[in-house]
CSV table of C-alpha atoms in Angstrom, one decimal:
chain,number,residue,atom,x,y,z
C,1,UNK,CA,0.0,0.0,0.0
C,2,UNK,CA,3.0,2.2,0.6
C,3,UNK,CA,4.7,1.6,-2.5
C,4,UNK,CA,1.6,2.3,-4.3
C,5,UNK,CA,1.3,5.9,-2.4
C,6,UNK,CA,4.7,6.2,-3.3
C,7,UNK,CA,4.2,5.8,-6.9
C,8,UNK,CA,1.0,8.3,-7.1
C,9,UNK,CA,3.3,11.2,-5.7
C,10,UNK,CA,6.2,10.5,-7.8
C,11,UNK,CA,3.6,10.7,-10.6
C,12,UNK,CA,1.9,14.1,-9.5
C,13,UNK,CA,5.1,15.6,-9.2
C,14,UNK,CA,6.3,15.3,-12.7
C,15,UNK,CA,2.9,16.2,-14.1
C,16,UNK,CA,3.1,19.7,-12.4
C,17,UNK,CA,7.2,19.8,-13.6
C,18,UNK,CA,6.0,19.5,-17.2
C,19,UNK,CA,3.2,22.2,-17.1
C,20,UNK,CA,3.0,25.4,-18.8
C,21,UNK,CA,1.8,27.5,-16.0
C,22,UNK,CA,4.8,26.5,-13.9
C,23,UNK,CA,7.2,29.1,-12.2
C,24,UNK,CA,10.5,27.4,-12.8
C,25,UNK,CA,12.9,29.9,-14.2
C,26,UNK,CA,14.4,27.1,-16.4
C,27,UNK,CA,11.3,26.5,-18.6
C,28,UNK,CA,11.1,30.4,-19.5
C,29,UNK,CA,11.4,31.4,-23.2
C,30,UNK,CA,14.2,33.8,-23.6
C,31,UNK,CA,12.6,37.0,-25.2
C,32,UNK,CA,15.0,39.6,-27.4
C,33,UNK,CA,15.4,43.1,-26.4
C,34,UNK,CA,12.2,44.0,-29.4
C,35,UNK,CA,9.8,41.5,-28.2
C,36,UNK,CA,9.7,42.2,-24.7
C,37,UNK,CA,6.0,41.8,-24.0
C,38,UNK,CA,4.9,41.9,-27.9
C,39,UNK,CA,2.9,39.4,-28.7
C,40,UNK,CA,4.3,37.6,-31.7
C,41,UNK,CA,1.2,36.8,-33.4
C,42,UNK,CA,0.0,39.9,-35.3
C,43,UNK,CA,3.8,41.6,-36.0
C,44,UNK,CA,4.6,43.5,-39.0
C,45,UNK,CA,7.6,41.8,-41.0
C,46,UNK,CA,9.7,44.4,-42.1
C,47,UNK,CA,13.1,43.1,-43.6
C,48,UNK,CA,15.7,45.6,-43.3
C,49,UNK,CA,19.1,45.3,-44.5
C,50,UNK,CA,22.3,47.9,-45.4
C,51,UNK,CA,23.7,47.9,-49.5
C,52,UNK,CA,26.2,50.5,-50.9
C,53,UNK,CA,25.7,52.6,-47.7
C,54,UNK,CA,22.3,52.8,-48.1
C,55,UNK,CA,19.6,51.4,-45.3
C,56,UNK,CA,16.4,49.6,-47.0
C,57,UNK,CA,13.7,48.6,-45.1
C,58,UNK,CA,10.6,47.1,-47.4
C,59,UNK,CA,7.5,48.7,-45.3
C,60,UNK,CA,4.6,46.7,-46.7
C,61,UNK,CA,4.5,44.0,-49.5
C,62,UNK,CA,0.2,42.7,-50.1
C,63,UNK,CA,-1.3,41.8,-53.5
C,64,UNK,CA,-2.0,45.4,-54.7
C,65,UNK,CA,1.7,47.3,-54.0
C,66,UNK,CA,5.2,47.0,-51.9
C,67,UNK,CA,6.5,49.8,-50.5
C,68,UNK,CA,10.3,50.5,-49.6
C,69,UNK,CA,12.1,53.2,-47.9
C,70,UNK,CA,15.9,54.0,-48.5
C,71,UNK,CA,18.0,56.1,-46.1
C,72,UNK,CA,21.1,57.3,-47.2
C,73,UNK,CA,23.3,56.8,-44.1
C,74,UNK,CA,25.8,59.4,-45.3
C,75,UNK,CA,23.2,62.4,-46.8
C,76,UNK,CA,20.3,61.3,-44.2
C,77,UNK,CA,18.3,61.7,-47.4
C,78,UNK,CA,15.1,59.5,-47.1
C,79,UNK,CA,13.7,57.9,-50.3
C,80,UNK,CA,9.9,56.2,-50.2
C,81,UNK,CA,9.3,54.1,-53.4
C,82,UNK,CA,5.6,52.3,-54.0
C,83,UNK,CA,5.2,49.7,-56.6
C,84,UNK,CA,1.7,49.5,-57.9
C,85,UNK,CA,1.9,45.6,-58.8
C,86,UNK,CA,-1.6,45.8,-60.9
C,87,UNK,CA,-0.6,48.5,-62.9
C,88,UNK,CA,3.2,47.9,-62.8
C,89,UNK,CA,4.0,51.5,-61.8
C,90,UNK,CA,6.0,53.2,-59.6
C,91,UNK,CA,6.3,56.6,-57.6
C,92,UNK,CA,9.3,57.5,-56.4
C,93,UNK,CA,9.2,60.6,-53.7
C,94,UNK,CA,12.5,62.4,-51.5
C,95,UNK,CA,11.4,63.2,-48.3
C,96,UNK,CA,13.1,66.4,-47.1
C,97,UNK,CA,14.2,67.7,-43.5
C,98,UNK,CA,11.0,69.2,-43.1
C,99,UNK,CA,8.9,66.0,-43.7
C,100,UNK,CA,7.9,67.2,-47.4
C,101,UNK,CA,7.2,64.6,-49.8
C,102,UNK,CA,8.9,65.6,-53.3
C,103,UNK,CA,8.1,63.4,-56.3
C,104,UNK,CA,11.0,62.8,-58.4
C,105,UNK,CA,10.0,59.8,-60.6
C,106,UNK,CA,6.7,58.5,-61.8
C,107,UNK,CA,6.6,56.1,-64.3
C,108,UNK,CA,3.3,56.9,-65.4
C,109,UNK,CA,4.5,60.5,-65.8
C,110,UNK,CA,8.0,59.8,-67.2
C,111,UNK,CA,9.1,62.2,-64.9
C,112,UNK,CA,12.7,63.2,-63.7
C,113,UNK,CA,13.2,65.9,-61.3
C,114,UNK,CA,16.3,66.9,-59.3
C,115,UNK,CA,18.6,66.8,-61.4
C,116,UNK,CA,22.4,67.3,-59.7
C,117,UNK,CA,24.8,66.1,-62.1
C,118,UNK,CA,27.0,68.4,-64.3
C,119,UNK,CA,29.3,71.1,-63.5
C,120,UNK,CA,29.8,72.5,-66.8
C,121,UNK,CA,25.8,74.1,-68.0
C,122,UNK,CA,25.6,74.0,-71.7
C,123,UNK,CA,23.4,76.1,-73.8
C,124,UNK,CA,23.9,75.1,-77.3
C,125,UNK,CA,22.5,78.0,-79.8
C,126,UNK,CA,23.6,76.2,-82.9
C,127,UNK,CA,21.3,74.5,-84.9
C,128,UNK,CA,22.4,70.9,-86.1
C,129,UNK,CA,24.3,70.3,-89.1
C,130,UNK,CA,21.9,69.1,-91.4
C,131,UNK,CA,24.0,65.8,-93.2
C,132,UNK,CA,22.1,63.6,-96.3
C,133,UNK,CA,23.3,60.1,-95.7
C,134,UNK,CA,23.1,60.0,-99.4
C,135,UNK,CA,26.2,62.1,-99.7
C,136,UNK,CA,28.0,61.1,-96.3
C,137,UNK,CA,29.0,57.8,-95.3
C,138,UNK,CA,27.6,57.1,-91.7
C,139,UNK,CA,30.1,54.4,-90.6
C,140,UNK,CA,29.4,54.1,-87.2
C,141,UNK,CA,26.1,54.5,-84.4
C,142,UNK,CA,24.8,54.2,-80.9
C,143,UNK,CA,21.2,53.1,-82.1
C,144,UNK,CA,21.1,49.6,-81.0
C,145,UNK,CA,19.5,49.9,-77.7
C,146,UNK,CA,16.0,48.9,-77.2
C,147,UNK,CA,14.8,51.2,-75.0
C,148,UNK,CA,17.1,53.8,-74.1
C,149,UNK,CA,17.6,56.0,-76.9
C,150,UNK,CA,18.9,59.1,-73.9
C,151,UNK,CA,22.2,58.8,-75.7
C,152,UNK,CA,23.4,58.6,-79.2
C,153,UNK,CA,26.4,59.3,-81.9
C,154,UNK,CA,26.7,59.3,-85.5
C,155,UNK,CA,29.8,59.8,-87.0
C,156,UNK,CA,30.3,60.7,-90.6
C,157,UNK,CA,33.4,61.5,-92.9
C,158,UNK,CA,35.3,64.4,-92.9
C,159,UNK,CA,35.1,63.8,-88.8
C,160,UNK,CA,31.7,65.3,-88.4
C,161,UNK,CA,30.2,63.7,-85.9
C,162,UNK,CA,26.8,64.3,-84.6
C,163,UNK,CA,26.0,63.4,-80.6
C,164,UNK,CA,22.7,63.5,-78.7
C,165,UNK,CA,22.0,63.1,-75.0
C,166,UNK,CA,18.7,63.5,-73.6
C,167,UNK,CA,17.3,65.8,-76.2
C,168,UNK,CA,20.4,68.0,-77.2
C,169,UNK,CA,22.4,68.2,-80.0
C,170,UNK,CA,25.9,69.2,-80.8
C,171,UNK,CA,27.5,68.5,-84.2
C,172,UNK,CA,31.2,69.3,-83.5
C,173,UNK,CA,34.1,68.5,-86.0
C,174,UNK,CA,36.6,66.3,-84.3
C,175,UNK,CA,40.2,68.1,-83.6
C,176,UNK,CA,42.3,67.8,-80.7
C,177,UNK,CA,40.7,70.2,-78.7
C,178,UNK,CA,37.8,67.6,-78.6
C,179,UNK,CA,39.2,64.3,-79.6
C,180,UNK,CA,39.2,62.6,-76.3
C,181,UNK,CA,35.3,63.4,-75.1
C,182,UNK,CA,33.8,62.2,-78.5
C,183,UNK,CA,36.1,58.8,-78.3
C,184,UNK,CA,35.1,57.8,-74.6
C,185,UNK,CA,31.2,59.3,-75.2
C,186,UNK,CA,31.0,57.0,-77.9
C,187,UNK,CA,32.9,54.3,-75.7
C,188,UNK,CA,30.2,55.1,-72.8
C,189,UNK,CA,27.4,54.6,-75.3
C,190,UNK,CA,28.2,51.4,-76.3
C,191,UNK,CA,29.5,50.5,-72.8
C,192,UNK,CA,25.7,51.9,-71.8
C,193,UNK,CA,23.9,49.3,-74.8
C,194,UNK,CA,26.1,46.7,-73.5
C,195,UNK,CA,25.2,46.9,-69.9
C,196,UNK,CA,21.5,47.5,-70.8
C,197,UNK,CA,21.1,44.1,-72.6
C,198,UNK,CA,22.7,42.3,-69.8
C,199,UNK,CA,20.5,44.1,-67.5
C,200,UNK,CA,17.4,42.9,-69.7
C,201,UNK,CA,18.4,39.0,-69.5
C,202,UNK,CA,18.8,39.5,-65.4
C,203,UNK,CA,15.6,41.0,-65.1
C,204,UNK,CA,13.5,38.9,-67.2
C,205,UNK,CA,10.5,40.7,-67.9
C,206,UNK,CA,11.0,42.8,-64.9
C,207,UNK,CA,12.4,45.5,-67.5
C,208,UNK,CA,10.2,47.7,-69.0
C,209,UNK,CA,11.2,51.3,-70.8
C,210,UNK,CA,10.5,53.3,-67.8
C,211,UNK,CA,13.4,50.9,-65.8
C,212,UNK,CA,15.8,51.9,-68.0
C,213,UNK,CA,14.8,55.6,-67.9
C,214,UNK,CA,14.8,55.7,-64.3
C,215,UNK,CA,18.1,53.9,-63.6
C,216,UNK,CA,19.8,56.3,-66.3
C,217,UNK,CA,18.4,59.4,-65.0
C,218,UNK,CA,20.7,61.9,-63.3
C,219,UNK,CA,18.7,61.5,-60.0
C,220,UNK,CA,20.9,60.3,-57.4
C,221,UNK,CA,21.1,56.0,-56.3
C,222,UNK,CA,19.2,56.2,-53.4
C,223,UNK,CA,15.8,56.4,-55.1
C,224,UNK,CA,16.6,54.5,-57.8
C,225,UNK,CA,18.0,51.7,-56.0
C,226,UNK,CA,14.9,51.7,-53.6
C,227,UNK,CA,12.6,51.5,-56.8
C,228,UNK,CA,14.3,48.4,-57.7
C,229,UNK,CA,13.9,46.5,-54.8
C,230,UNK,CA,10.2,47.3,-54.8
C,231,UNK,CA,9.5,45.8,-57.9
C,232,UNK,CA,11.9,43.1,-56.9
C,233,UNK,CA,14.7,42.6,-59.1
C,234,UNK,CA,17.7,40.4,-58.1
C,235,UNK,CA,20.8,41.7,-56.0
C,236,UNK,CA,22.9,40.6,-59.4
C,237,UNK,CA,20.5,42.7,-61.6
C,238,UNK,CA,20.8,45.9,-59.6
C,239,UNK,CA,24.2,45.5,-59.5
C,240,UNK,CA,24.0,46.0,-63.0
C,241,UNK,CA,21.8,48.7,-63.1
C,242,UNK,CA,24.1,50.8,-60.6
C,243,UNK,CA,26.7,50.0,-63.3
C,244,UNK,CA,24.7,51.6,-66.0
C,245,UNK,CA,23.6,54.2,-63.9
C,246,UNK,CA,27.2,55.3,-63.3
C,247,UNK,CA,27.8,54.8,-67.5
C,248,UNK,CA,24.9,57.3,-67.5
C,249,UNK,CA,26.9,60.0,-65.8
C,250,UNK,CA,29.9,59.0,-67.8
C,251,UNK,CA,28.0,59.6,-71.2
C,252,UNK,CA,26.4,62.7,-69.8
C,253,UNK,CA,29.7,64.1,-68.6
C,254,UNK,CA,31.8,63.3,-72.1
C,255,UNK,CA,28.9,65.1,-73.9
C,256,UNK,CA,29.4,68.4,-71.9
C,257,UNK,CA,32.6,68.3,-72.2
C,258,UNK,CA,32.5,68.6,-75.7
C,259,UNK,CA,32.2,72.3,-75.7
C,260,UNK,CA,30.5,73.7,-79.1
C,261,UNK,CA,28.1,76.7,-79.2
C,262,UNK,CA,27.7,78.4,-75.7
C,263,UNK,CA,28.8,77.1,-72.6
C,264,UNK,CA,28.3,78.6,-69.2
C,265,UNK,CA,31.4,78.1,-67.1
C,266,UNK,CA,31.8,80.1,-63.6
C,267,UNK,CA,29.1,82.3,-64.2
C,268,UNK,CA,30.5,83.6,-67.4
C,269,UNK,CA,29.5,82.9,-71.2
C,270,UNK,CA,32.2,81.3,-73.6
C,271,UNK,CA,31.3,80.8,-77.4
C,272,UNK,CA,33.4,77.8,-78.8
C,273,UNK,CA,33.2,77.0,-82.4
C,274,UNK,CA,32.7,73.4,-84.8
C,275,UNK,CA,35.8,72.3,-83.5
C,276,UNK,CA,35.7,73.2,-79.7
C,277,UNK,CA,38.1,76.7,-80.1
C,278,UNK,CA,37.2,79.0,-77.5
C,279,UNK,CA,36.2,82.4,-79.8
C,280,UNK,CA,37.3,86.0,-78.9
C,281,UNK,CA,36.8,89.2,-79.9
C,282,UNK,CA,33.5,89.9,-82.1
C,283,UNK,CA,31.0,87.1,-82.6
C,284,UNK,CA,27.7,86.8,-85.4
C,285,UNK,CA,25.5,84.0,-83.8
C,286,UNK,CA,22.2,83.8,-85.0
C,287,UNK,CA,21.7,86.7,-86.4
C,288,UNK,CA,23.3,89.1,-83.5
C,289,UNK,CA,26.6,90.4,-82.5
C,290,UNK,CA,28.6,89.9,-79.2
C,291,UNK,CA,31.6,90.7,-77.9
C,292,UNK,CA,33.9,88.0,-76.3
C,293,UNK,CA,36.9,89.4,-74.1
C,294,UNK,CA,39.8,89.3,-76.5
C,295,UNK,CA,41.9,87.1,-73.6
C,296,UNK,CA,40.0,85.1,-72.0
C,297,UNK,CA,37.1,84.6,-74.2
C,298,UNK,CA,34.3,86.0,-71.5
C,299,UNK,CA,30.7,87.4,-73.5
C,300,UNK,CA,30.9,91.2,-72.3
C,301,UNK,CA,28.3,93.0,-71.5
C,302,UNK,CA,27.3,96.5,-70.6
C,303,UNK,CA,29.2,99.7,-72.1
C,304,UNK,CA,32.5,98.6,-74.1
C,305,UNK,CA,35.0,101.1,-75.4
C,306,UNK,CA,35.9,99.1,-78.8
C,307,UNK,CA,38.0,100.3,-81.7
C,308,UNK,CA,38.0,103.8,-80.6
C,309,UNK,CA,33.9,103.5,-80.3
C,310,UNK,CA,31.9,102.5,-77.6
C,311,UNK,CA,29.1,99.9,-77.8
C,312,UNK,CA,26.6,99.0,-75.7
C,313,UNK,CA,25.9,95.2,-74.5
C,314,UNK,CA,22.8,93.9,-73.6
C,315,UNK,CA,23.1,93.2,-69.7
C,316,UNK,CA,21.0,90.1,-69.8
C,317,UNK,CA,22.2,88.2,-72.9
C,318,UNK,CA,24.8,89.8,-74.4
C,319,UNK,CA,23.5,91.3,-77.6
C,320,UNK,CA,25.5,94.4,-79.0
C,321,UNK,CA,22.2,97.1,-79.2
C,322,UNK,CA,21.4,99.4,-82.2
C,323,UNK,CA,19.0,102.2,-82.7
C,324,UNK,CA,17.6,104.0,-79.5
C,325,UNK,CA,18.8,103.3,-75.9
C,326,UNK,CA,17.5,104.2,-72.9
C,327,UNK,CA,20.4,104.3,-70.2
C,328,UNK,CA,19.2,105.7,-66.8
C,329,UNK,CA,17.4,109.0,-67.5
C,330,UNK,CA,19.2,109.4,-70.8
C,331,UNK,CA,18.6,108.9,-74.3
C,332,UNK,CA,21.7,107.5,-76.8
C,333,UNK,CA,21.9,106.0,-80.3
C,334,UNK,CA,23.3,103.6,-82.3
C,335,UNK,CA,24.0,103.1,-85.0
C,336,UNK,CA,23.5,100.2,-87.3
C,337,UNK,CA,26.6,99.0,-86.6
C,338,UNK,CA,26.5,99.0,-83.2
C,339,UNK,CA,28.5,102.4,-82.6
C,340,UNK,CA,27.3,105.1,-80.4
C,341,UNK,CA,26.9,108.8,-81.8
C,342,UNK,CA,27.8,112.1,-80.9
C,343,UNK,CA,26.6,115.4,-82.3
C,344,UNK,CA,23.7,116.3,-84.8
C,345,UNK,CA,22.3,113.2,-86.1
C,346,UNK,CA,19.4,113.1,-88.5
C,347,UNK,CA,17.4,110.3,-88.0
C,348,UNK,CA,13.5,109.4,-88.8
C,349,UNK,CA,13.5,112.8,-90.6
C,350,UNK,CA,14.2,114.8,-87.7
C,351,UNK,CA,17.2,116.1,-86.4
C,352,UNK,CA,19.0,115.6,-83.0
C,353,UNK,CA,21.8,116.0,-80.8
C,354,UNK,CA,23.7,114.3,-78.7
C,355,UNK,CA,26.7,115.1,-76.6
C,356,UNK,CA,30.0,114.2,-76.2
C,357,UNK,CA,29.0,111.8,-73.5
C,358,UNK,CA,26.7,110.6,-76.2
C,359,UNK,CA,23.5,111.5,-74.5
C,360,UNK,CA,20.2,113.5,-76.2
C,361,UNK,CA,20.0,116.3,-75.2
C,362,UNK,CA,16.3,118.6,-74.7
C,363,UNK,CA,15.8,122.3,-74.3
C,364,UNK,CA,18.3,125.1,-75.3
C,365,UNK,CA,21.1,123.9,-76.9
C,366,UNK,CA,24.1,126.7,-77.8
C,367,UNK,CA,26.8,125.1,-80.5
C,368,UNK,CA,28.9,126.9,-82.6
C,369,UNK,CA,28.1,130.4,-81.6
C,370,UNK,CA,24.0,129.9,-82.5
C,371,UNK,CA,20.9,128.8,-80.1
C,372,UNK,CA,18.8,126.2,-81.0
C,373,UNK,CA,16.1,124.5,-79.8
C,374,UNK,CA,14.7,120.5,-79.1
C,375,UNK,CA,11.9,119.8,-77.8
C,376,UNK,CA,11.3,116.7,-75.1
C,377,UNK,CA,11.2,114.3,-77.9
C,378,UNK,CA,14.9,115.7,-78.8
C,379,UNK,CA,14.1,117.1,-82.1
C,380,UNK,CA,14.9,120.0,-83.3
C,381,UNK,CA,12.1,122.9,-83.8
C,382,UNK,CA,12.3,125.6,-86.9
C,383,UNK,CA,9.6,128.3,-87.3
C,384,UNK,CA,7.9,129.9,-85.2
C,385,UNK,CA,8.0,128.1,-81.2
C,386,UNK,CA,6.2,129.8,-78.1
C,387,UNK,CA,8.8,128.7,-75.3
C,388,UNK,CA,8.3,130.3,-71.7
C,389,UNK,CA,5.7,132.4,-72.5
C,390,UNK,CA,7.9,134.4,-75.8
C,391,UNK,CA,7.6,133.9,-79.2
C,392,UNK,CA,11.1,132.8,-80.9
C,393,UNK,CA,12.0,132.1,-84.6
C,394,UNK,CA,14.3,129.4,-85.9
C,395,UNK,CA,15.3,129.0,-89.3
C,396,UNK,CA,15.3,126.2,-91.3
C,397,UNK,CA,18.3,124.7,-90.3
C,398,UNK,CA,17.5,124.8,-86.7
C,399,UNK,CA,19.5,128.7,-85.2
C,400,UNK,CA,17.3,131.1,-83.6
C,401,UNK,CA,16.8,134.8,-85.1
C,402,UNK,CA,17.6,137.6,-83.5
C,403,UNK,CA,17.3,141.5,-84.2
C,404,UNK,CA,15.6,141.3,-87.0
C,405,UNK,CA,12.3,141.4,-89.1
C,406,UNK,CA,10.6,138.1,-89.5
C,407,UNK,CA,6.4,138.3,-91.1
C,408,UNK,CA,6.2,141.7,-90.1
C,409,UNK,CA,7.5,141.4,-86.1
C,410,UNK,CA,10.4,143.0,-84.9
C,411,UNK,CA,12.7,140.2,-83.1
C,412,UNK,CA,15.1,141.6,-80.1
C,413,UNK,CA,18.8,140.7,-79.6
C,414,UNK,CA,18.0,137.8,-77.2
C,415,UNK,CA,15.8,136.2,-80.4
C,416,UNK,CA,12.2,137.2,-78.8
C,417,UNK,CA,9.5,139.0,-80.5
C,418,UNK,CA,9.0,142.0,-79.5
């Protein structure tokens, strides 16, 4: 009867070690430092993980979209990409330090914003070169690529080449001042088509037009690396894609540093011709005259002293003015070559006078030992003229009478009608 007590107890015993509910420390479950109380059961999954120095944390991933934000841990620039997976669309906005959201790609927009890339801004006046391929031999081209068509060269003989990126033109004539930027653009453009087709077979049918147009826009890697991942390429195929991105900026800076037309550098306007030669002196583009400092090539604006003449610059754009100027409160000329005038001046049928300053002058005027008179406009009056409150005469040439007999009234010493 003992034994069988015995065996009851032992039995009880290990039935309450083996329960749930009891307080040995050895049975409880070892929580980590973020689950400290949180139930397990209804806990967001958010994978986060650090690439090229950029933190990317996928916020949501359902049937309709996946979101991912990208932090750049050196910048603290925050990136939120959405992937619409019905519509195969994305939205790519920067967050900035005061919480705004600032759209800079939608691929239903084709839009590119932000843009930080280039030192050297280009304005290129020319117009291209317009080549027949009947008559040239077009031996070479960066048309293969099929969808990117950002970049492109043509080179034809006499070593005109023609190069495109992103919508401008610029059809130099190869020399040595150039030489090096139109070999390794056209080496970055084929590097780009090469890169892009590998890029298409890692992606499979991940790769649509807009892909390639964002991940060869000038927008910086954070955004674009975070659209990626959202509409879930490989690590292997965004490795390749941040390798065409930076062929991108390669083929963008080669093509501004072929400098043709007119280039902004340091704040100041340079003019270079066909074959990249910084111009000087005076310049005919389009239509209008500049002039470029005769050392260091600068566009000058303002008053110049030129020749032994002075010419007047536009402020804004550089264009040499003719005709009438208005400069502060005064009134000058120019001529149709530019130059300003001095003295009488017959223009528009009427005559008037400027100053050796080159200004118009109103009112009295006293030159050569006989008075004259202009009115507001500047011209010159002849004939009779009531001017503060007397009659005066001026002859046909402009002097005043005086002492004398003009239709029957005597005119005094000081030229008014007595």
């Amino acid at each position: 009867m003992k034994k069988k007590l015995a065996l009851t107890i032992a039995l009880v015993m290990c039935i309450v070690c083996l329960s749930p509910y009891s307080s040995n420390a050895s049975t409880k479950e070892t929580l980590t430092p973020n689950e400290h109380n949180t139930p397990t059961k209804n806990k967001s999954q958010i994978n986060i993980y650090d690439i090229d120095n950029y933190k990317i944390e996928t916020l949501s991933d359902n049937l309709k979209e996946r979101m991912v934000r990208v932090t750049d841990n050196t910048s603290g620039e925050i990136f939120e990409n959405t992937y619409n997976k019905a519509s195969q669309n994305i939205q790519t906005v920067l967050i900035n330090k005061n919480g705004e959201k600032i759209e800079i790609f939608n691929s239903t927009k084709l839009l590119t914003l932000n843009s930080s890339e280039g030192a050297i801004e280009i304005d290129n006046l020319q117009k291209p070169v317009q080549i027949s391929p009947l008559s040239s031999t077009l031996y070479d081209s960066g048309t293969s690529s099929m969808y990117n068509a950002k970049f492109k060269y043509y080179v034809y003989s006499g070593g005109i080449w023609v190069i495109q990126s992103e919508g401008s033109t610029k059809n130099p004539v190869k020399s040595s001042n150039n030489s090096y930027y139109l070999e390794n653009f056209r080496s970055s453009v084929n590097n780009l088509r090469q890169a892009e087709i590998e890029l298409i077979s890692f992606g499979a049918g991940a790769i649509s037009s807009w892909v390639v147009t964002l991940i060869t826009s000038p927008t910086g890697w954070g955004g674009i690396i975070g659209s990626l991942t959202a509409i879930g390429l490989s690590s292997t195929a965004i490795a390749k894609a941040k390798q065409m991105h930076s062929i991108a900026g390669d083929c963008r800076y080669f093509f501004g540093s072929v400098l043709i037309g007119w280039v902004k550098v340091g704040g100041q306007w340079y003019y270079y011709d066909s074959y990249s030669t910084k111009r000087t002196g005076w310049l005919n583009s389009g239509g209008k005259w500049y002039y470029l400092d005769p050392n260091t090539g600068a566009m000058q604006t303002g008053w110049k002293y030129i020749g032994g003449k002075w010419y007047y610059l536009d402020y804004y754009n550089g264009v040499m003015k003719t005709g009438w100027l208005q400069y502060g409160s005064s009134w000058y000329y120019l001529d149709s070559s530019g130059a300003m005038q001095t003295g009488w001046k017959y223009i528009g049928g009427k005559w008037y006078y400027f100053d050796s300053s080159g200004a118009m002058k109103t009112g009295w005027l006293l030159d050569g030992g006989k008075w004259y008179y202009l009115d507001s406009s500047g011209a010159m009056k002849t004939g009779w003229q009531y001017i503060g409150g007397s009659y005066y005469y001026f002859y046909s040439d402009g002097s005043m009478a005086k002492n004398t007999t003009i239709d029957g009234y005597r005119i005094g010493l000081d030229g008014r009608r007595l």
